[in-house]
PDB file of C-alpha atoms in Angstrom:
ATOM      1  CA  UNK A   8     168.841 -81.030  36.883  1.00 54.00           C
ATOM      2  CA  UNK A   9     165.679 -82.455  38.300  1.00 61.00           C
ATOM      3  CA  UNK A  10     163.073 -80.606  37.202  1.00 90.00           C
ATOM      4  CA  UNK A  11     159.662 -81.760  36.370  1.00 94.00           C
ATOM      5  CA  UNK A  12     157.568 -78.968  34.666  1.00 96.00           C
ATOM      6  CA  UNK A  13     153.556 -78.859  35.353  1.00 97.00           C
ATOM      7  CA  UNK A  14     151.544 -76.633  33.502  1.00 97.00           C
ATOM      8  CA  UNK A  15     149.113 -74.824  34.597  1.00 97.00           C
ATOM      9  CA  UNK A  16     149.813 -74.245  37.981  1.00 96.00           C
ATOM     10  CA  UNK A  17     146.129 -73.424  38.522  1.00 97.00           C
ATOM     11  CA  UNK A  18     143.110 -74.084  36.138  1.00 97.00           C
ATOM     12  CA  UNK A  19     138.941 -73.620  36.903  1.00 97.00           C
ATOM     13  CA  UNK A  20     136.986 -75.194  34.531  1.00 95.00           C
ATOM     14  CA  UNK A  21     133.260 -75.861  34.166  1.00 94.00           C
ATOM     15  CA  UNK A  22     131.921 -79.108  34.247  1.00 93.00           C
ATOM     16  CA  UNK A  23     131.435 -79.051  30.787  1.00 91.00           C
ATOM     17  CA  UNK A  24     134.639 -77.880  29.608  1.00 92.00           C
ATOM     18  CA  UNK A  25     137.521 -79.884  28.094  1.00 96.00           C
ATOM     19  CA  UNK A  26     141.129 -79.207  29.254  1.00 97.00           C
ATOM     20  CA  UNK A  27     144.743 -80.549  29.251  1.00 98.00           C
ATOM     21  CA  UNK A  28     147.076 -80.826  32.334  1.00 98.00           C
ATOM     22  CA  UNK A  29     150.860 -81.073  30.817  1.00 98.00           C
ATOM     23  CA  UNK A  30     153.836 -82.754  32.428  1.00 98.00           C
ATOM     24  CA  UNK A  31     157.801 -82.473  30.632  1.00 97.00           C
ATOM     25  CA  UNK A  32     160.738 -83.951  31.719  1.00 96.00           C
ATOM     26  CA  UNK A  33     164.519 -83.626  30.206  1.00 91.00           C
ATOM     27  CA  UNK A  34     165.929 -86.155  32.146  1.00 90.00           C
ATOM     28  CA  UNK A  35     166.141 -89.081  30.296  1.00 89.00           C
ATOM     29  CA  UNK A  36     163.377 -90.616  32.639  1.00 91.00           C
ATOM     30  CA  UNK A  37     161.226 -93.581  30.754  1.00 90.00           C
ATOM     31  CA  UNK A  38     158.723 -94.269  33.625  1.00 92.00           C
ATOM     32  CA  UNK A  39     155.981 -91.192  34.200  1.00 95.00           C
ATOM     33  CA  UNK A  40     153.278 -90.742  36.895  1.00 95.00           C
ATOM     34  CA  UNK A  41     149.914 -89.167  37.609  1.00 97.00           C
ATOM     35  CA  UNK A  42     148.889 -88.655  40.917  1.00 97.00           C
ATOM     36  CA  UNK A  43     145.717 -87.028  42.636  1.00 97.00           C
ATOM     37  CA  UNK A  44     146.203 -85.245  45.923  1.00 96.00           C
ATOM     38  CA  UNK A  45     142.990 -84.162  47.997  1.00 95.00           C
ATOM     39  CA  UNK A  46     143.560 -82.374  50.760  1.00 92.00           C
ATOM     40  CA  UNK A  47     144.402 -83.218  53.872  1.00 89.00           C
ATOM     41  CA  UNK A  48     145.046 -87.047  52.094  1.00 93.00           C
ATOM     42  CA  UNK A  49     148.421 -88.578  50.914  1.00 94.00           C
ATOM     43  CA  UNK A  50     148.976 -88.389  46.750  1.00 95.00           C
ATOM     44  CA  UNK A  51     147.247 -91.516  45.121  1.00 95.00           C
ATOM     45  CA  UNK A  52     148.389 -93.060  42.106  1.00 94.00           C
ATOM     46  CA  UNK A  53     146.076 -92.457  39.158  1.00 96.00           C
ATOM     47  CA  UNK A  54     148.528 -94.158  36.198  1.00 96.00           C
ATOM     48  CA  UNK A  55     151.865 -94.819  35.238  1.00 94.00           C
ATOM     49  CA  UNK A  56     153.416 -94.840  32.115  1.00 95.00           C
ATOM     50  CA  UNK A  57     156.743 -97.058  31.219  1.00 92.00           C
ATOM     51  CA  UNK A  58     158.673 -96.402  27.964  1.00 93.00           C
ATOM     52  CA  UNK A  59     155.689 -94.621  26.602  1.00 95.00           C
ATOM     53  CA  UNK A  60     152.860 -96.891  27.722  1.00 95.00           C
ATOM     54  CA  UNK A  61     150.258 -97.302  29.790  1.00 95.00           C
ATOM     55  CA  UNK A  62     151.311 -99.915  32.374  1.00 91.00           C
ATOM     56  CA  UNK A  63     149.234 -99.025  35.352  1.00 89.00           C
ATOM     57  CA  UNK A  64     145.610 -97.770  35.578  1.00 91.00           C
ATOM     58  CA  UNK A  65     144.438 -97.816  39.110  1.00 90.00           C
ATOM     59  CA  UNK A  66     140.611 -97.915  38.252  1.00 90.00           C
ATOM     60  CA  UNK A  67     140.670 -94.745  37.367  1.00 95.00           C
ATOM     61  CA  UNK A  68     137.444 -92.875  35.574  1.00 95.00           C
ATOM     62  CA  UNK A  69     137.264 -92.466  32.102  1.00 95.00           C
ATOM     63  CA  UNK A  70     136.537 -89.068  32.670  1.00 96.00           C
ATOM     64  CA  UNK A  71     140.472 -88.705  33.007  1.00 97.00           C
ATOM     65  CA  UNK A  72     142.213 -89.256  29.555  1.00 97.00           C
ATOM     66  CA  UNK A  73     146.185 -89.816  30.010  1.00 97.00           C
ATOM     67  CA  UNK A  74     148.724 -89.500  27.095  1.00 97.00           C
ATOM     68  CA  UNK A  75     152.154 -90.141  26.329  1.00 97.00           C
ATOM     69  CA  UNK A  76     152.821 -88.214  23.370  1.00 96.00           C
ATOM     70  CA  UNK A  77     157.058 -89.143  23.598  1.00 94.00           C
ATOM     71  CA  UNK A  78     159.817 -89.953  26.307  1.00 92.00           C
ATOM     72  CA  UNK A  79     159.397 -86.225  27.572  1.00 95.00           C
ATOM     73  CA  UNK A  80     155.837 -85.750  27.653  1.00 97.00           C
ATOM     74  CA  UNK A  81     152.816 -86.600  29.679  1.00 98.00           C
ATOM     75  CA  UNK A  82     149.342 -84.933  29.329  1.00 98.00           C
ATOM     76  CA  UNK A  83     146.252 -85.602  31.172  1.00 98.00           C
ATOM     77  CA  UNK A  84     143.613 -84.630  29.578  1.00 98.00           C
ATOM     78  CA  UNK A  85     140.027 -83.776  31.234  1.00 97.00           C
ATOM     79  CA  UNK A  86     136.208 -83.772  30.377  1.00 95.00           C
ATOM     80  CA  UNK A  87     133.583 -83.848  31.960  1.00 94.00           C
ATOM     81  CA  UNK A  88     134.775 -83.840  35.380  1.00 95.00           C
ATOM     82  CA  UNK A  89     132.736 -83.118  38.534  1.00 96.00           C
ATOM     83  CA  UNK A  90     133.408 -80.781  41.780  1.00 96.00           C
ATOM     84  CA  UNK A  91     134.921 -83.582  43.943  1.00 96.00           C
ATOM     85  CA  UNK A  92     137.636 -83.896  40.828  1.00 97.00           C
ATOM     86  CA  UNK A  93     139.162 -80.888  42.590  1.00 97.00           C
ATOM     87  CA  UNK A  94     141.952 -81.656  43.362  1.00 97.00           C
ATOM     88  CA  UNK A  95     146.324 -80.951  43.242  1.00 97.00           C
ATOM     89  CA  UNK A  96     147.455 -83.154  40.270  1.00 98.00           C
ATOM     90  CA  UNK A  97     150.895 -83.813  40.617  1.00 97.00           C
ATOM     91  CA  UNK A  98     153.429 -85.577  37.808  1.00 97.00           C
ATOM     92  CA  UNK A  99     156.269 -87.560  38.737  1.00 95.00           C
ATOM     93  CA  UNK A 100     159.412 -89.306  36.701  1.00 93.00           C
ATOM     94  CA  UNK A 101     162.114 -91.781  37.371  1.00 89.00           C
ATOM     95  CA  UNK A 102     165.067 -93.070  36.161  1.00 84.00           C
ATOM     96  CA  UNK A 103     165.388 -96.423  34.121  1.00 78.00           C
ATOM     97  CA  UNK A 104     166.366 -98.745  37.158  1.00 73.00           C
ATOM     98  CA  UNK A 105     170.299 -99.347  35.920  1.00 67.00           C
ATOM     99  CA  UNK A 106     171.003 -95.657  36.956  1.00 68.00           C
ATOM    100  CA  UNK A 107     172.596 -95.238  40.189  1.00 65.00           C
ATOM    101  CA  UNK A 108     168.923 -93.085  41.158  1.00 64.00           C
ATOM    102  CA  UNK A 109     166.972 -95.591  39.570  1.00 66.00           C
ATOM    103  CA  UNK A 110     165.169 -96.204  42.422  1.00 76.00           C
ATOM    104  CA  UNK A 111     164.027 -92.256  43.166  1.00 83.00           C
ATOM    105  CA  UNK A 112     160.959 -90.493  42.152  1.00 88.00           C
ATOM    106  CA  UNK A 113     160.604 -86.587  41.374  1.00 89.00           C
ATOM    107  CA  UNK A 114     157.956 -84.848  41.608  1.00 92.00           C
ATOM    108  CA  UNK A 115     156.737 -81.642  39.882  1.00 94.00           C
ATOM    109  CA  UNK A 116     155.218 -78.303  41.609  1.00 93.00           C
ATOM    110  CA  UNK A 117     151.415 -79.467  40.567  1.00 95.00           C
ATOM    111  CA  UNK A 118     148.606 -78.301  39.157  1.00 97.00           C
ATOM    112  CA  UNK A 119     145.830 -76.720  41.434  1.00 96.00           C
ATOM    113  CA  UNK A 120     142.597 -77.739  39.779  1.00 97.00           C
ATOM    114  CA  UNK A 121     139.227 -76.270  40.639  1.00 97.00           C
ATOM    115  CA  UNK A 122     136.459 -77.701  38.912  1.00 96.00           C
ATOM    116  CA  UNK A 123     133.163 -75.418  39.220  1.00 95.00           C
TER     117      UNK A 123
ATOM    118  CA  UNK B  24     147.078-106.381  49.934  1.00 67.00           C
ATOM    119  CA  UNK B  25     150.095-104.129  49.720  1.00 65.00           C
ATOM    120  CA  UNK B  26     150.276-101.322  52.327  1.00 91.00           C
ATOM    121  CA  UNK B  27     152.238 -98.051  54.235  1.00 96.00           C
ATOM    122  CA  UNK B  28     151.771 -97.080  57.934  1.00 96.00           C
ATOM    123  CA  UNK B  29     152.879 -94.342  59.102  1.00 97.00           C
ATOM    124  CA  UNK B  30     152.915 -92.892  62.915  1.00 97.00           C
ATOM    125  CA  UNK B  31     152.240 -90.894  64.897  1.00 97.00           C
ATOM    126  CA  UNK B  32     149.990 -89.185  62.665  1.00 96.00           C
ATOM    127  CA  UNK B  33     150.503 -85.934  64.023  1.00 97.00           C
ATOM    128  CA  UNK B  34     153.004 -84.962  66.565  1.00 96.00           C
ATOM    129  CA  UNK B  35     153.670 -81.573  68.234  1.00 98.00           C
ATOM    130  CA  UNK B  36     156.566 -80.638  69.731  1.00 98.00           C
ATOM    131  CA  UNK B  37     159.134 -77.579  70.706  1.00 98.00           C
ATOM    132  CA  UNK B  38     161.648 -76.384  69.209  1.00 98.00           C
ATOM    133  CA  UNK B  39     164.951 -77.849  69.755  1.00 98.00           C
ATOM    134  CA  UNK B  40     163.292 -81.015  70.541  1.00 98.00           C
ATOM    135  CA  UNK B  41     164.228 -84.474  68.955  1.00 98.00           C
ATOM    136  CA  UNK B  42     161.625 -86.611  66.971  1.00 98.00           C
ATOM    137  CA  UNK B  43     161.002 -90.060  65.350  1.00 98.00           C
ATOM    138  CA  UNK B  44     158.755 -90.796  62.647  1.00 98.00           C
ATOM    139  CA  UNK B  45     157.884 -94.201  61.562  1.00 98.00           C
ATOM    140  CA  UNK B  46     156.886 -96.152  58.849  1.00 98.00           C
ATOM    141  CA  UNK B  47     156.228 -99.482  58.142  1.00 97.00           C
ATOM    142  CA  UNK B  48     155.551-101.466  54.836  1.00 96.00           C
ATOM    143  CA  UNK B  49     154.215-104.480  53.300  1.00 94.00           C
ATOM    144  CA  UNK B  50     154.432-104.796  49.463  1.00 91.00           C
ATOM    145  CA  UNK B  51     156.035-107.771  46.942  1.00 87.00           C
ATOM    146  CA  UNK B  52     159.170-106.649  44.611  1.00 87.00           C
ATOM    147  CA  UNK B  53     160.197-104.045  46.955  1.00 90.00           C
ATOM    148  CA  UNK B  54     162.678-101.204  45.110  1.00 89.00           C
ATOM    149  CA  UNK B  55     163.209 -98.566  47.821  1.00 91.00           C
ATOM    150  CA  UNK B  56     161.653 -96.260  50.500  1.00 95.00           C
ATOM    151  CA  UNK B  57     161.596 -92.801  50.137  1.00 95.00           C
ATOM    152  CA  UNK B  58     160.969 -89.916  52.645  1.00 96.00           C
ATOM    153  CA  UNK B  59     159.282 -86.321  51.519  1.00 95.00           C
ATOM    154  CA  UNK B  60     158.655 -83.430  53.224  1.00 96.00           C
ATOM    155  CA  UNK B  61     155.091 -81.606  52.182  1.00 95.00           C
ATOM    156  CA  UNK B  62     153.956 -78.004  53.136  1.00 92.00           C
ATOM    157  CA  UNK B  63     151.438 -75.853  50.835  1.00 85.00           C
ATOM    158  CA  UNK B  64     152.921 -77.489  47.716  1.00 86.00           C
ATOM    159  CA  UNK B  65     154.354 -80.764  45.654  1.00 89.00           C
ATOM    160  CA  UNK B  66     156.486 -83.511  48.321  1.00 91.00           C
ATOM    161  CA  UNK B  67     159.754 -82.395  48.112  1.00 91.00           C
ATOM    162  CA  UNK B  68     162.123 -85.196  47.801  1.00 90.00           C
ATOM    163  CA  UNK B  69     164.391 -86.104  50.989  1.00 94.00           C
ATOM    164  CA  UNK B  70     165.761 -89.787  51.139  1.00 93.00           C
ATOM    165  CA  UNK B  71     165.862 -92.327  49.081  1.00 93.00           C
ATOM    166  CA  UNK B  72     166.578 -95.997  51.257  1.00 94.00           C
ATOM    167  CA  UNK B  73     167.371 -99.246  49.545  1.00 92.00           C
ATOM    168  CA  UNK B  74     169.880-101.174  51.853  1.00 89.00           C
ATOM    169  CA  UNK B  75     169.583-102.113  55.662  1.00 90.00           C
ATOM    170  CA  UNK B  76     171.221-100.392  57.877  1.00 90.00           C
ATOM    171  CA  UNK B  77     172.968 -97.089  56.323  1.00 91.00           C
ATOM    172  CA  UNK B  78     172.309 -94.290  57.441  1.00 93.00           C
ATOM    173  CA  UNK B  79     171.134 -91.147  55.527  1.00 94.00           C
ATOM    174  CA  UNK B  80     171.919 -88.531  56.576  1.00 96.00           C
ATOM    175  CA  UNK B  81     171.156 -84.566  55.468  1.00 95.00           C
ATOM    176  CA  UNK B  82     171.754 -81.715  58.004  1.00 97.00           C
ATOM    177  CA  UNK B  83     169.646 -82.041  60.899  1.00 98.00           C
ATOM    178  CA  UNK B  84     167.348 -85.125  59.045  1.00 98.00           C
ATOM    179  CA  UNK B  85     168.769 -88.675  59.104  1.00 98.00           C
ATOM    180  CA  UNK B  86     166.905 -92.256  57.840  1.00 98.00           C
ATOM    181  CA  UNK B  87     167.276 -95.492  58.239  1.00 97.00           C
ATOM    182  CA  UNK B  88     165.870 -98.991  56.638  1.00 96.00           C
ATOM    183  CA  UNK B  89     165.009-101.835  58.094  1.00 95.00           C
ATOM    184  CA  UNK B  90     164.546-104.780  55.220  1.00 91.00           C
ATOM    185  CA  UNK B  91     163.979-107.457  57.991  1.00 93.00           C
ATOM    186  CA  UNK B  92     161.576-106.035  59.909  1.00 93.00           C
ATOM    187  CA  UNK B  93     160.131-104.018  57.102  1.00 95.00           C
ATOM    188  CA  UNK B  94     160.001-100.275  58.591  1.00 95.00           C
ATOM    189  CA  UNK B  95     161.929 -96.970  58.611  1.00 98.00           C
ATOM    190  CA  UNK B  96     162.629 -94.157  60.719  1.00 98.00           C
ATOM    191  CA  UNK B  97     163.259 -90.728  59.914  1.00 98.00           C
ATOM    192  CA  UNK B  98     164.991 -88.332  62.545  1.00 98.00           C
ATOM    193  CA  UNK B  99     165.128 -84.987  62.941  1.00 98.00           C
ATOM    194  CA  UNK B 100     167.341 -83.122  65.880  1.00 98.00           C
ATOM    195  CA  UNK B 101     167.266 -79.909  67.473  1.00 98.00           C
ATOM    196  CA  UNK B 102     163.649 -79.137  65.355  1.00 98.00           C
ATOM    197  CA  UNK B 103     162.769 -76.004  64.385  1.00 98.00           C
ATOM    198  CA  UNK B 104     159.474 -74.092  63.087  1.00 97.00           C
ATOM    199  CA  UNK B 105     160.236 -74.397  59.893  1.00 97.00           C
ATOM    200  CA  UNK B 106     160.605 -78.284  60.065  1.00 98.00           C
ATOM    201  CA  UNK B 107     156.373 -77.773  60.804  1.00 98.00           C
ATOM    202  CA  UNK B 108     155.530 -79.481  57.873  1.00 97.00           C
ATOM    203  CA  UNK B 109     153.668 -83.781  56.857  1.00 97.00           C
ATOM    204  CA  UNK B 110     156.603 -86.099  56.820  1.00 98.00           C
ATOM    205  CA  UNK B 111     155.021 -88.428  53.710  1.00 97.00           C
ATOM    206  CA  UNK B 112     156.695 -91.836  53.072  1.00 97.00           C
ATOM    207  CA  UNK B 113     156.444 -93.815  50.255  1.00 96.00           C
ATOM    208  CA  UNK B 114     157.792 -97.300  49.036  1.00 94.00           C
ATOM    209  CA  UNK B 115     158.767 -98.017  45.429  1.00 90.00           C
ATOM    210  CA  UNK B 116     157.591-101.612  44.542  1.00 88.00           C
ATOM    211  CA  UNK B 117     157.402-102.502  40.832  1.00 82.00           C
ATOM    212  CA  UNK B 118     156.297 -99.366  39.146  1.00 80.00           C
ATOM    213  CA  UNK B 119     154.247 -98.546  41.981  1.00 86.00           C
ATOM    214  CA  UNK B 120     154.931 -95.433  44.796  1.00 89.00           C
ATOM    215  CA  UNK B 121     152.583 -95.936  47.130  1.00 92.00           C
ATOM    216  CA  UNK B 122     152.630 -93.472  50.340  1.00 95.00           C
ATOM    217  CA  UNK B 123     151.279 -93.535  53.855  1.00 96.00           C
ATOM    218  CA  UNK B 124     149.099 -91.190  55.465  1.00 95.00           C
ATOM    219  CA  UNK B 125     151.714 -89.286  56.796  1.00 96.00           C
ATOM    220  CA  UNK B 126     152.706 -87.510  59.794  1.00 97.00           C
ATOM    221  CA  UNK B 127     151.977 -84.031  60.635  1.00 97.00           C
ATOM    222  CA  UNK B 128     154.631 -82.546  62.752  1.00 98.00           C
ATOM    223  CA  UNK B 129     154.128 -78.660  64.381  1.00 98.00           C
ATOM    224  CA  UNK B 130     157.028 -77.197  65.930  1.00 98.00           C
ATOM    225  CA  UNK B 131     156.532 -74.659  68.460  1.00 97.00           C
ATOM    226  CA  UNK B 132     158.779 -71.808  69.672  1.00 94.00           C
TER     227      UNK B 132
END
């Protein structure tokens, strides 16, 4: 099994509004990932998480709230955003690096995010 | 500052044809390369590459890594449409994945 799980799939919200992106993972996997996909554009990191904290932050605007509630879990949680924060959000996990895939990353299905 | 090339950026071609996509790195505490396939949707996960010199190989796709001079290639023989897709590579360094532009490969029939 190496399924991450995204939810929604799709989300519109107003500027004003305040919503959650979720991200779950069964796998055992202690190292979690946000990324940002634009269109036409590769996936950019936004911030990783390593045993349940924060360990990378790539600048990233405060505007964009991450969370780690336990080993399975990542949120990303949003306010405030603006039109050009549309986007595919995309959560990834990987192994600790003594497993044989240690070194892999997997990615879930996304969420589509419209902001209006 | 730590970077992934990739070319060509875009490539067309016809089916049953050959190609060769590239990538190149240049990043500290190096883990692995990895190769991903991208249509309408999430990368989908092809190789992973952390030795010199063995080759990958899945169907039709094959990799290799080069840890001297620092680059990659991924194959793919007798294309067909449905390989139409961006070829995205990434490298693994620390608990960084950082990708390349990626290539955009059309196959025609």
């Amino acid at each position: 099994d190496t399924e991450v799980t995204q939810t929604p799939k799709h989300l519109v919200m107003g500027m004003t509004n305040k919503k959650s992106l979720k991200c779950e993972q069964h796998m055992g996997h202690r190292a979690m990932y946000w990324y940002k996909q634009k269109a036409k554009k590769p996936p950019e990191l936004m911030f990783v998480y390593s045993y349940e904290k924060l360990s990378i932050n790539e600048s990233v605007p405060s505007r964009f709230s991450p969370e780690c509630p336990n080993s399975s879990l990542l949120n990303l949680h949003l306010h405030a955003l603006q039109p050009e924060d549309s986007a595919l959000y995309l959560c990834a996990s990987s192994p600790p690096r003594g497993w044989d895939s240690g070194n892999t990353i997997y990615f879930g299905e996304g969420s589509w995010l419209t902001v209006v | 500052e730590d970077k992934v090339v990739q070319s060509p950026l875009s490539l067309v071609v016809h089916e049953g044809d050959t190609v060769t996509l590239n990538c190149s790195y240049e990043v500290t505490n190096f883990r692995s390369l990895l190769w991903y396939k991208q249509e309408k949707k999430a990368p989908t996960f092809l190789f992973m590459l952390t030795s010199s010199g063995i080759e990958k190989k899945s169907g039709r796709l094959s990799s290799i890594l080069d840890k001297k001079e620092l680059f990659s290639i991924l194959n793919i023989t007798a294309t067909q449409t449905g390989d139409s897709a961006v070829y995205l590579c990434a490298v693994l360094y620390g608990n960084k994945l950082v990708f390349g532009a990626g290539t955009i490969l059309r196959v025609k029939s």
